[in-house]
Amino acid sequence: MTQDVVLAARNVAKSYGAVNALKGVNFDIHRGQVTTLFGENGAGKSTLMKILSGVIQPTSGEIILDGQAITFDNASHARARGISIIHQELSLAPNLSVRDNIFMGREIRGPMGVDFAEETRQAQALMAELEQDIDPATPVGALRLGQQQIVEIARALSVDSRILIMDEPTSALSASEVEVLFKVIRDLTAKGVSIVYISHHLEEALQITHHAVVLRDGTMTAYAPRAEIDLNWIVRNMVGENYDLGSPPEVTFGAEALTVEGLTLPGAGFNLVDNLSLSVRKGEIVCIYGLMGAGRTELLETIAGRLRPSAGRILLEGAEMGALSIAERIETGLALVPEDRQRDGLVQTMSVGQNLSLASILSFTRGLFTSRRAEAAIIDSSIKRVTVKTSGPAAPIGSLSGGNQQKVVIGKMMATNPRVLLLDEPSRGIDIGAKAEVFRLLAEGARQGLAVVYSTSEVGECLSIAHRIIVMRKGRIVAEFGPETTKEEIMAASGEAKAA
């Protein structure tokens, strides 16, 4: 198998001050095969991939390309040698078009300058390959998160790489889009392209992997070919025990906490939310499932006050919310954890502690003065409550792994002591251990009377802690199930699969 190794890491270590992100990792990438990298948040997966793709340099160790040691000066140098990476956090320019993002920094030149016509043609071909009806002239900022993820993937595919590193490429994709991506991956490997695949979607990743590697605390702890691994093997080597996401907590439901009546949100030629009514009781956990475009995000953002409906009412324990701003709804007890943590959930220039306390600022501010002691108490409580792995409250938010950043967003909203908590894809970018922690946190909130509504694109998450599962399609509720339902029934209702 040595002759099939096209890229390798040998005793690679990376330190950030006193923090050792990687500790002497050895890692092989095989020609024409998919090597999947598993590990909890903070295990060192993304750090290793950034080193292999030239984004950062190792503190020690070496990278071997085609049998020769090499040092990548930057990502452009690695790209020139045929190595590309799709980052977990999108690196797109929202003010530029889809076409301009795909070819940014490597524009196609003609006799008269940039050949925009050829760039448009190639961008259209990439969208067709990914089975997406996205106009290359569309500004990226106008696209939903899942569509932006498709553009990020298209940009990497356009480079014609020998080695393609995918860091959580499906985190914002619907099930049908994942199938298209997997078809592209199989086509690429058949042509000899090597794929490095990082995913927290364990069952999903097993569909395409040839080799599995597990990292824990910066060290590679396990390696095996596909024939020797299963889901339990991955989880056991990642976290040391088999986690599950729990079951619906035993709760005596209280009065209605959230009431939605006839809510309508108009879109371009159709309603994104179409005359929808919903009620959630105190202590109840409701899961909303649906394909991309079903209206899940739009529904939650309308309830939270980010989007303004054309019709309908939103009530919190009987009190009308329609005229209130987002801040006023949070103060009243209605909070949203948004889908896109980078754009909507975090302030990148603030520390971990400042991000955690931001939504609760009114609770420790009087006029022009803030109580540092009260703020510190909120921050310390939140870090412990949602188990954020950080060197301290003063650490930059960018120093955290993606999953720990997501926990900061959740902790920030939990610190406002909401009566109704809305969560849009709360497990996006979170490993199985952290996901279990978040779901246990939501279940504990429900036991204390919190009404919880979370949306998900992972059907397995519906069958965890939810007392009730609502399926949306084209802005409407098309089905409602109890916890005893099956994945097949949920997927059939969403239009994702045919009923058995």
Short mmCIF file of C-alpha atoms in Angstrom, two decimals:
data_model
loop_
_atom_site.label_atom_id
_atom_site.label_comp_id
_atom_site.label_asym_id
_atom_site.label_seq_id
_atom_site.Cartn_x
_atom_site.Cartn_y
_atom_site.Cartn_z
CA MET A 1 0.00 0.00 0.00
CA THR A 2 3.03 2.33 0.39
CA GLN A 3 3.16 3.04 -3.35
CA ASP A 4 -0.48 4.21 -3.22
CA VAL A 5 0.26 6.89 -0.59
CA VAL A 6 0.25 10.26 -2.35
CA LEU A 7 0.38 12.54 0.70
CA ALA A 8 1.46 11.78 4.24
CA ALA A 9 2.05 13.49 7.58
CA ARG A 10 4.97 12.20 9.64
CA ASN A 11 5.17 13.05 13.35
CA VAL A 12 3.32 16.29 12.71
CA ALA A 13 2.74 18.48 15.76
CA LYS A 14 1.13 21.89 16.12
CA SER A 15 1.18 24.07 19.22
CA TYR A 16 -0.54 27.34 20.01
CA GLY A 17 1.33 28.57 23.06
CA ALA A 18 0.77 26.01 25.78
CA VAL A 19 -2.02 24.28 23.84
CA ASN A 20 -0.95 21.22 21.80
CA ALA A 21 -3.49 20.91 18.98
CA LEU A 22 -1.60 18.00 17.39
CA LYS A 23 0.88 15.61 19.02
CA GLY A 24 3.04 13.67 16.60
CA VAL A 25 0.36 12.56 14.14
CA ASN A 26 1.09 10.11 11.32
CA PHE A 27 -1.46 10.14 8.55
CA ASP A 28 -1.63 8.68 5.01
CA ILE A 29 -3.77 9.65 2.03
CA HIS A 30 -4.21 6.94 -0.62
CA ARG A 31 -4.64 7.48 -4.36
CA GLY A 32 -8.23 7.21 -5.58
CA GLN A 33 -9.67 6.45 -2.15
CA VAL A 34 -11.66 8.21 0.57
CA THR A 35 -9.96 8.48 3.94
CA THR A 36 -12.41 9.64 6.59
CA LEU A 37 -11.21 11.43 9.70
CA PHE A 38 -13.33 11.15 12.84
CA GLY A 39 -12.95 12.86 16.20
CA GLU A 40 -14.66 15.09 18.70
CA ASN A 41 -14.53 18.86 18.48
CA GLY A 42 -11.03 20.01 19.42
CA ALA A 43 -9.50 16.63 18.54
CA GLY A 44 -7.26 18.28 15.93
CA LYS A 45 -9.00 17.26 12.69
CA SER A 46 -9.29 20.71 11.14
CA THR A 47 -5.78 21.65 12.31
CA LEU A 48 -4.32 18.61 10.57
CA MET A 49 -6.22 19.35 7.37
CA LYS A 50 -5.08 22.98 7.37
CA ILE A 51 -1.48 21.79 7.63
CA LEU A 52 -1.91 19.29 4.78
CA SER A 53 -3.46 22.00 2.59
CA GLY A 54 -0.86 24.69 3.36
CA VAL A 55 -3.17 26.99 5.32
CA ILE A 56 -0.90 26.76 8.37
CA GLN A 57 2.55 25.27 8.98
CA PRO A 58 3.32 22.55 11.55
CA THR A 59 5.40 23.30 14.63
CA SER A 60 7.39 20.12 13.94
CA GLY A 61 7.24 17.05 11.72
CA GLU A 62 7.10 16.87 7.95
CA ILE A 63 4.70 16.52 5.02
CA ILE A 64 5.54 13.97 2.32
CA LEU A 65 4.14 14.48 -1.20
CA ASP A 66 4.81 11.76 -3.79
CA GLY A 67 7.58 10.39 -1.59
CA GLN A 68 9.39 13.70 -1.14
CA ALA A 69 9.37 16.02 1.90
CA ILE A 70 7.77 19.36 1.09
CA THR A 71 6.95 22.61 2.86
CA PHE A 72 3.85 24.48 1.71
CA ASP A 73 4.32 28.23 2.07
CA ASN A 74 0.58 28.87 1.84
CA ALA A 75 -2.69 27.46 0.49
CA SER A 76 -1.92 28.74 -3.02
CA HIS A 77 1.35 26.78 -3.04
CA ALA A 78 -0.50 23.61 -1.98
CA ARG A 79 -3.23 24.26 -4.57
CA ALA A 80 -0.59 24.56 -7.27
CA ARG A 81 0.59 21.06 -6.27
CA GLY A 82 -2.97 19.73 -6.62
CA ILE A 83 -4.26 19.98 -3.03
CA SER A 84 -7.51 21.80 -2.28
CA ILE A 85 -9.65 22.13 0.84
CA ILE A 86 -13.31 22.83 1.48
CA HIS A 87 -13.37 24.47 4.90
CA GLN A 88 -15.99 23.79 7.55
CA GLU A 89 -16.57 27.51 7.98
CA LEU A 90 -17.45 29.09 4.65
CA SER A 91 -14.87 31.45 3.18
CA LEU A 92 -17.03 33.14 0.57
CA ALA A 93 -17.40 36.83 -0.26
CA PRO A 94 -21.15 37.52 0.15
CA ASN A 95 -21.09 40.69 -1.95
CA LEU A 96 -19.67 38.86 -4.99
CA SER A 97 -21.55 36.62 -7.41
CA VAL A 98 -21.43 32.83 -7.43
CA ARG A 99 -19.19 32.97 -10.52
CA ASP A 100 -16.79 35.49 -8.98
CA ASN A 101 -16.51 33.44 -5.78
CA ILE A 102 -15.69 30.27 -7.70
CA PHE A 103 -12.86 31.93 -9.64
CA MET A 104 -11.73 34.47 -7.04
CA GLY A 105 -7.94 34.81 -7.07
CA ARG A 106 -7.49 32.66 -10.20
CA GLU A 107 -9.61 34.42 -12.80
CA ILE A 108 -9.66 33.07 -16.35
CA ARG A 109 -7.78 35.50 -18.57
CA GLY A 110 -8.40 36.27 -22.24
CA PRO A 111 -6.96 38.77 -24.73
CA MET A 112 -9.22 41.52 -23.36
CA GLY A 113 -8.78 40.76 -19.67
CA VAL A 114 -10.96 38.49 -17.52
CA ASP A 115 -13.02 36.11 -19.67
CA PHE A 116 -16.31 36.42 -17.78
CA ALA A 117 -18.19 34.44 -20.44
CA GLU A 118 -15.93 31.40 -19.98
CA GLU A 119 -16.11 31.72 -16.18
CA THR A 120 -19.92 31.80 -16.42
CA ARG A 121 -19.93 28.74 -18.69
CA GLN A 122 -17.72 26.77 -16.29
CA ALA A 123 -19.74 27.91 -13.27
CA GLN A 124 -22.94 26.74 -14.97
CA ALA A 125 -21.33 23.38 -15.71
CA LEU A 126 -20.32 22.98 -12.06
CA MET A 127 -23.82 23.84 -10.87
CA ALA A 128 -25.22 21.28 -13.31
CA GLU A 129 -22.76 18.65 -12.04
CA LEU A 130 -23.97 19.35 -8.50
CA GLU A 131 -27.60 19.34 -9.73
CA GLN A 132 -28.23 22.88 -8.52
CA ASP A 133 -30.39 25.48 -10.26
CA ILE A 134 -28.28 28.44 -9.14
CA ASP A 135 -27.61 31.35 -11.50
CA PRO A 136 -23.84 32.14 -11.54
CA ALA A 137 -24.71 35.86 -11.46
CA THR A 138 -26.53 35.56 -8.11
CA PRO A 139 -24.79 37.32 -5.18
CA VAL A 140 -23.67 34.68 -2.67
CA GLY A 141 -25.15 36.74 0.17
CA ALA A 142 -28.62 36.16 -1.33
CA LEU A 143 -28.28 32.37 -1.06
CA ARG A 144 -29.34 30.21 1.85
CA LEU A 145 -26.59 28.53 3.88
CA GLY A 146 -26.94 25.16 2.12
CA GLN A 147 -26.63 26.80 -1.29
CA GLN A 148 -23.55 28.69 -0.11
CA GLN A 149 -22.06 25.34 0.90
CA ILE A 150 -22.68 24.10 -2.67
CA VAL A 151 -20.77 27.13 -4.02
CA GLU A 152 -17.85 26.34 -1.68
CA ILE A 153 -17.80 22.77 -3.00
CA ALA A 154 -18.02 23.99 -6.62
CA ARG A 155 -15.02 26.27 -6.06
CA ALA A 156 -12.92 23.34 -4.84
CA LEU A 157 -14.05 21.11 -7.73
CA SER A 158 -13.13 23.80 -10.25
CA VAL A 159 -9.42 23.53 -9.37
CA ASP A 160 -9.12 19.99 -10.79
CA SER A 161 -7.26 18.75 -7.70
CA ARG A 162 -5.38 15.49 -7.15
CA ILE A 163 -6.21 15.61 -3.44
CA LEU A 164 -9.44 17.15 -2.21
CA ILE A 165 -9.92 17.73 1.51
CA MET A 166 -13.53 18.12 2.65
CA ASP A 167 -14.03 19.49 6.17
CA GLU A 168 -17.70 18.96 7.08
CA PRO A 169 -18.94 19.48 3.49
CA THR A 170 -22.48 18.23 4.21
CA SER A 171 -23.16 20.15 7.42
CA ALA A 172 -25.64 22.47 5.70
CA LEU A 173 -26.86 20.15 2.93
CA SER A 174 -30.18 18.35 2.61
CA ALA A 175 -30.28 14.57 2.21
CA SER A 176 -30.81 14.80 -1.55
CA GLU A 177 -27.86 17.19 -1.91
CA VAL A 178 -25.69 14.82 0.12
CA GLU A 179 -26.51 12.03 -2.35
CA VAL A 180 -25.44 14.25 -5.24
CA LEU A 181 -22.17 15.09 -3.46
CA PHE A 182 -21.49 11.41 -2.80
CA LYS A 183 -22.02 10.67 -6.49
CA VAL A 184 -19.46 13.38 -7.32
CA ILE A 185 -17.02 11.89 -4.78
CA ARG A 186 -17.38 8.41 -6.31
CA ASP A 187 -16.78 9.85 -9.80
CA LEU A 188 -13.67 11.67 -8.57
CA THR A 189 -12.14 8.63 -6.86
CA ALA A 190 -12.80 6.56 -9.99
CA LYS A 191 -10.58 9.08 -11.82
CA GLY A 192 -7.81 8.65 -9.23
CA VAL A 193 -8.56 11.71 -7.09
CA SER A 194 -7.87 11.19 -3.38
CA ILE A 195 -10.48 12.45 -0.91
CA VAL A 196 -9.97 13.29 2.75
CA TYR A 197 -13.37 13.50 4.37
CA ILE A 198 -14.17 14.94 7.81
CA SER A 199 -17.66 14.52 9.16
CA HIS A 200 -19.65 14.37 12.36
CA HIS A 201 -22.37 12.53 10.44
CA LEU A 202 -20.98 9.11 11.22
CA GLU A 203 -23.47 6.83 9.48
CA GLU A 204 -23.41 9.07 6.42
CA ALA A 205 -19.61 9.01 6.17
CA LEU A 206 -19.52 5.21 6.31
CA GLN A 207 -21.27 5.11 2.94
CA ILE A 208 -18.21 6.40 1.07
CA THR A 209 -15.11 5.75 3.17
CA HIS A 210 -12.31 3.31 2.32
CA HIS A 211 -10.21 3.99 5.44
CA ALA A 212 -11.14 5.47 8.81
CA VAL A 213 -8.83 7.38 11.13
CA VAL A 214 -9.80 8.56 14.62
CA LEU A 215 -8.18 11.50 16.41
CA ARG A 216 -8.56 12.19 20.12
CA ASP A 217 -6.92 15.16 21.89
CA GLY A 218 -4.50 15.74 19.01
CA THR A 219 -3.36 12.10 18.81
CA MET A 220 -4.32 9.45 16.27
CA THR A 221 -5.90 6.67 18.33
CA ALA A 222 -7.26 4.26 15.73
CA TYR A 223 -7.01 3.32 12.06
CA ALA A 224 -8.77 0.60 10.06
CA PRO A 225 -10.02 -0.19 6.55
CA ARG A 226 -13.76 0.04 5.94
CA ALA A 227 -14.33 -3.71 6.21
CA GLU A 228 -13.22 -3.68 9.86
CA ILE A 229 -15.25 -0.76 11.19
CA ASP A 230 -18.81 0.06 12.11
CA LEU A 231 -20.61 2.84 13.96
CA ASN A 232 -19.81 1.45 17.41
CA TRP A 233 -16.10 1.19 16.52
CA ILE A 234 -16.02 4.88 15.57
CA VAL A 235 -17.88 6.09 18.65
CA ARG A 236 -15.88 3.88 21.00
CA ASN A 237 -12.57 5.21 19.68
CA MET A 238 -13.81 8.80 19.60
CA VAL A 239 -15.31 9.12 23.06
CA GLY A 240 -14.63 5.85 24.86
CA GLU A 241 -18.24 4.79 25.15
CA ASN A 242 -21.38 4.50 23.05
CA TYR A 243 -23.33 7.73 23.28
CA ASP A 244 -26.94 8.08 22.31
CA LEU A 245 -28.96 11.27 22.00
CA GLY A 246 -31.37 10.36 24.76
CA SER A 247 -35.12 9.93 24.74
CA PRO A 248 -38.06 12.28 25.34
CA PRO A 249 -37.92 13.37 29.00
CA GLU A 250 -40.86 12.44 31.18
CA VAL A 251 -42.59 15.77 31.69
CA THR A 252 -46.04 16.93 32.70
CA PHE A 253 -46.77 19.56 30.09
CA GLY A 254 -47.95 22.96 31.25
CA ALA A 255 -50.02 25.61 29.52
CA GLU A 256 -49.28 26.78 25.99
CA ALA A 257 -45.99 28.67 25.94
CA LEU A 258 -45.82 29.44 22.22
CA THR A 259 -48.80 29.90 19.93
CA VAL A 260 -48.54 30.55 16.19
CA GLU A 261 -51.76 31.27 14.30
CA GLY A 262 -52.03 31.50 10.49
CA LEU A 263 -48.45 32.68 10.00
CA THR A 264 -47.61 33.65 6.42
CA LEU A 265 -44.26 34.85 5.10
CA PRO A 266 -44.28 35.79 1.40
CA GLY A 267 -41.42 34.88 -0.92
CA ALA A 268 -40.64 35.38 -4.59
CA GLY A 269 -43.80 34.02 -6.21
CA PHE A 270 -44.71 31.70 -3.33
CA ASN A 271 -45.08 31.74 0.44
CA LEU A 272 -42.00 30.64 2.39
CA VAL A 273 -44.32 30.04 5.36
CA ASP A 274 -47.89 29.40 4.28
CA ASN A 275 -50.76 29.96 6.73
CA LEU A 276 -49.03 27.88 9.40
CA SER A 277 -50.38 27.29 12.89
CA LEU A 278 -48.50 25.66 15.75
CA SER A 279 -48.61 25.47 19.53
CA VAL A 280 -45.96 24.31 22.00
CA ARG A 281 -46.58 23.73 25.71
CA LYS A 282 -44.32 24.35 28.67
CA GLY A 283 -41.96 21.40 29.08
CA GLU A 284 -42.57 20.13 25.55
CA ILE A 285 -39.82 19.47 23.00
CA VAL A 286 -40.92 19.79 19.38
CA CYS A 287 -38.71 18.84 16.42
CA ILE A 288 -39.29 20.39 12.99
CA TYR A 289 -38.02 18.33 10.07
CA GLY A 290 -38.03 19.07 6.36
CA LEU A 291 -35.90 19.28 3.26
CA MET A 292 -34.04 22.44 2.27
CA GLY A 293 -36.61 24.99 1.16
CA ALA A 294 -39.34 23.50 3.35
CA GLY A 295 -39.51 26.73 5.38
CA ARG A 296 -38.01 25.54 8.68
CA THR A 297 -35.49 28.38 9.02
CA GLU A 298 -37.96 31.00 7.80
CA LEU A 299 -40.54 29.86 10.35
CA LEU A 300 -38.12 30.10 13.28
CA GLU A 301 -36.69 33.43 12.14
CA THR A 302 -40.22 34.87 11.77
CA ILE A 303 -41.18 33.73 15.27
CA ALA A 304 -37.95 35.26 16.63
CA GLY A 305 -38.67 38.59 14.90
CA ARG A 306 -35.93 38.59 12.28
CA LEU A 307 -38.44 38.28 9.42
CA ARG A 308 -41.79 40.09 9.29
CA PRO A 309 -44.86 38.07 8.29
CA SER A 310 -47.64 39.36 6.06
CA ALA A 311 -50.29 37.67 8.17
CA GLY A 312 -50.76 35.71 11.37
CA ARG A 313 -50.10 36.05 15.08
CA ILE A 314 -47.31 34.95 17.43
CA LEU A 315 -48.09 34.71 21.13
CA LEU A 316 -45.84 33.98 24.12
CA GLU A 317 -47.97 32.64 26.97
CA GLY A 318 -50.92 34.50 25.47
CA ALA A 319 -49.12 37.83 24.95
CA GLU A 320 -48.90 39.17 21.38
CA MET A 321 -45.32 39.33 20.07
CA GLY A 322 -45.93 40.79 16.61
CA ALA A 323 -44.96 44.40 17.39
CA LEU A 324 -41.84 43.52 19.42
CA SER A 325 -38.26 43.73 18.16
CA ILE A 326 -35.81 40.82 18.40
CA ALA A 327 -34.26 42.30 21.57
CA GLU A 328 -37.69 42.81 23.14
CA ARG A 329 -38.68 39.23 22.36
CA ILE A 330 -35.47 37.96 23.98
CA GLU A 331 -36.18 40.09 27.05
CA THR A 332 -39.73 38.73 27.17
CA GLY A 333 -38.46 35.13 27.04
CA LEU A 334 -38.36 34.11 23.36
CA ALA A 335 -34.85 33.25 22.10
CA LEU A 336 -33.42 31.83 18.87
CA VAL A 337 -30.15 29.94 18.29
CA PRO A 338 -29.56 30.67 14.57
CA GLU A 339 -28.46 28.22 11.90
CA ASP A 340 -25.35 30.14 10.78
CA ARG A 341 -23.23 30.71 13.87
CA GLN A 342 -20.54 32.68 12.02
CA ARG A 343 -22.91 35.18 10.42
CA ASP A 344 -25.65 35.45 13.03
CA GLY A 345 -24.52 33.87 16.28
CA LEU A 346 -21.05 35.20 17.10
CA VAL A 347 -19.06 38.43 17.10
CA GLN A 348 -15.63 37.38 15.85
CA THR A 349 -13.80 40.33 17.42
CA MET A 350 -15.10 39.47 20.90
CA SER A 351 -13.81 36.93 23.41
CA VAL A 352 -15.56 33.74 24.44
CA GLY A 353 -16.89 35.44 27.58
CA GLN A 354 -18.10 38.56 25.78
CA ASN A 355 -20.00 36.42 23.28
CA LEU A 356 -21.59 34.39 26.06
CA SER A 357 -22.82 37.46 27.95
CA LEU A 358 -23.86 39.56 24.94
CA ALA A 359 -27.54 38.57 24.83
CA SER A 360 -27.87 39.06 28.62
CA ILE A 361 -26.29 42.52 28.67
CA LEU A 362 -29.39 44.22 30.09
CA SER A 363 -29.29 41.98 33.16
CA PHE A 364 -25.94 43.39 34.32
CA THR A 365 -26.16 46.92 32.88
CA ARG A 366 -27.66 49.96 34.59
CA GLY A 367 -27.57 53.09 32.44
CA LEU A 368 -23.97 53.62 31.37
CA PHE A 369 -22.53 51.20 33.93
CA THR A 370 -22.03 47.45 33.87
CA SER A 371 -21.44 45.09 36.76
CA ARG A 372 -18.32 43.09 35.93
CA ARG A 373 -19.05 40.73 38.81
CA ALA A 374 -22.56 39.98 37.51
CA GLU A 375 -21.24 39.52 33.97
CA ALA A 376 -18.48 37.18 35.17
CA ALA A 377 -21.06 35.09 37.05
CA ILE A 378 -23.15 34.71 33.89
CA ILE A 379 -20.09 33.77 31.84
CA ASP A 380 -18.76 31.21 34.33
CA SER A 381 -22.20 29.65 34.72
CA SER A 382 -22.67 29.41 30.95
CA ILE A 383 -19.26 27.84 30.33
CA LYS A 384 -20.02 25.14 32.90
CA ARG A 385 -23.62 24.69 31.78
CA VAL A 386 -22.86 23.97 28.13
CA THR A 387 -19.36 22.55 28.78
CA VAL A 388 -17.38 24.86 26.50
CA LYS A 389 -13.77 23.67 26.07
CA THR A 390 -11.76 26.91 26.30
CA SER A 391 -8.60 28.19 27.94
CA GLY A 392 -10.74 30.84 29.66
CA PRO A 393 -13.37 33.56 29.16
CA ALA A 394 -10.76 35.91 27.68
CA ALA A 395 -9.83 33.50 24.86
CA PRO A 396 -10.66 34.73 21.32
CA ILE A 397 -13.83 33.11 19.99
CA GLY A 398 -11.87 32.09 16.88
CA SER A 399 -9.58 29.92 19.01
CA LEU A 400 -12.43 27.46 19.65
CA SER A 401 -13.34 24.51 17.46
CA GLY A 402 -16.53 24.78 15.42
CA GLY A 403 -18.50 22.66 17.86
CA ASN A 404 -17.41 24.68 20.87
CA GLN A 405 -18.33 27.88 19.05
CA GLN A 406 -21.79 26.41 18.52
CA LYS A 407 -22.03 25.66 22.23
CA VAL A 408 -21.17 29.30 22.96
CA VAL A 409 -24.11 30.40 20.80
CA ILE A 410 -26.43 28.02 22.65
CA GLY A 411 -25.04 29.06 26.03
CA LYS A 412 -25.50 32.75 25.14
CA MET A 413 -29.21 32.25 24.51
CA MET A 414 -29.70 29.94 27.50
CA ALA A 415 -28.19 32.68 29.70
CA THR A 416 -31.20 34.90 28.92
CA ASN A 417 -33.41 32.41 30.86
CA PRO A 418 -35.91 31.97 28.02
CA ARG A 419 -39.39 30.56 28.37
CA VAL A 420 -39.35 29.38 24.74
CA LEU A 421 -36.07 28.36 23.08
CA LEU A 422 -35.90 28.00 19.30
CA LEU A 423 -32.87 26.24 17.81
CA ASP A 424 -32.21 26.10 14.06
CA GLU A 425 -29.98 23.08 13.31
CA PRO A 426 -28.36 23.13 16.80
CA SER A 427 -26.11 20.14 16.04
CA ARG A 428 -24.53 21.56 12.87
CA GLY A 429 -20.77 21.01 13.15
CA ILE A 430 -21.00 19.29 16.53
CA ASP A 431 -19.53 15.85 17.17
CA ILE A 432 -21.54 13.02 18.65
CA GLY A 433 -20.34 13.59 22.22
CA ALA A 434 -21.07 17.32 22.15
CA LYS A 435 -24.38 16.66 20.41
CA ALA A 436 -25.42 14.34 23.23
CA GLU A 437 -24.47 17.06 25.75
CA VAL A 438 -26.61 19.64 23.94
CA PHE A 439 -29.61 17.32 23.75
CA ARG A 440 -29.28 16.47 27.44
CA LEU A 441 -29.20 20.19 28.16
CA LEU A 442 -32.43 20.72 26.20
CA ALA A 443 -34.07 17.78 27.95
CA GLU A 444 -33.11 19.23 31.34
CA GLY A 445 -34.56 22.57 30.29
CA ALA A 446 -37.82 20.88 29.39
CA ARG A 447 -37.98 19.22 32.81
CA GLN A 448 -37.80 22.72 34.29
CA GLY A 449 -40.68 23.94 32.14
CA LEU A 450 -38.80 25.31 29.11
CA ALA A 451 -40.61 24.95 25.78
CA VAL A 452 -38.12 23.80 23.13
CA VAL A 453 -38.47 23.89 19.34
CA TYR A 454 -35.54 22.67 17.25
CA SER A 455 -35.19 22.10 13.53
CA THR A 456 -32.97 19.48 11.98
CA SER A 457 -32.05 17.98 8.63
CA GLU A 458 -30.88 14.74 10.29
CA VAL A 459 -33.84 12.40 10.58
CA GLY A 460 -32.09 10.44 13.35
CA GLU A 461 -32.19 13.53 15.56
CA CYS A 462 -35.97 13.61 15.31
CA LEU A 463 -36.13 10.27 17.09
CA SER A 464 -34.18 11.37 20.15
CA ILE A 465 -35.58 13.80 22.73
CA ALA A 466 -38.61 15.17 20.84
CA HIS A 467 -42.07 14.61 22.26
CA ARG A 468 -43.54 15.64 18.93
CA ILE A 469 -42.14 15.66 15.38
CA ILE A 470 -43.53 18.09 12.83
CA VAL A 471 -42.70 17.70 9.14
CA MET A 472 -42.72 20.79 6.92
CA ARG A 473 -42.95 20.94 3.15
CA LYS A 474 -43.26 24.05 0.99
CA GLY A 475 -43.97 26.27 3.98
CA ARG A 476 -46.69 24.09 5.46
CA ILE A 477 -46.99 21.42 8.12
CA VAL A 478 -47.73 18.21 6.23
CA ALA A 479 -47.44 15.63 9.02
CA GLU A 480 -47.13 15.28 12.77
CA PHE A 481 -45.75 12.26 14.62
CA GLY A 482 -45.09 11.08 18.14
CA PRO A 483 -41.73 9.67 19.30
CA GLU A 484 -42.76 6.13 18.37
CA THR A 485 -42.66 6.88 14.62
CA THR A 486 -39.97 5.64 12.20
CA LYS A 487 -37.35 7.34 10.04
CA GLU A 488 -39.13 6.01 6.96
CA GLU A 489 -42.44 7.65 7.91
CA ILE A 490 -40.76 11.00 8.56
CA MET A 491 -38.81 10.92 5.30
CA ALA A 492 -41.85 9.87 3.29
CA ALA A 493 -43.88 12.78 4.69
CA SER A 494 -41.10 15.24 3.76
CA GLY A 495 -40.98 13.97 0.17
CA GLU A 496 -37.48 12.62 0.69
CA ALA A 497 -38.44 8.98 0.20
CA LYS A 498 -41.40 6.89 -0.79
CA ALA A 499 -43.51 5.31 1.93
CA ALA A 500 -42.89 1.61 2.38
#
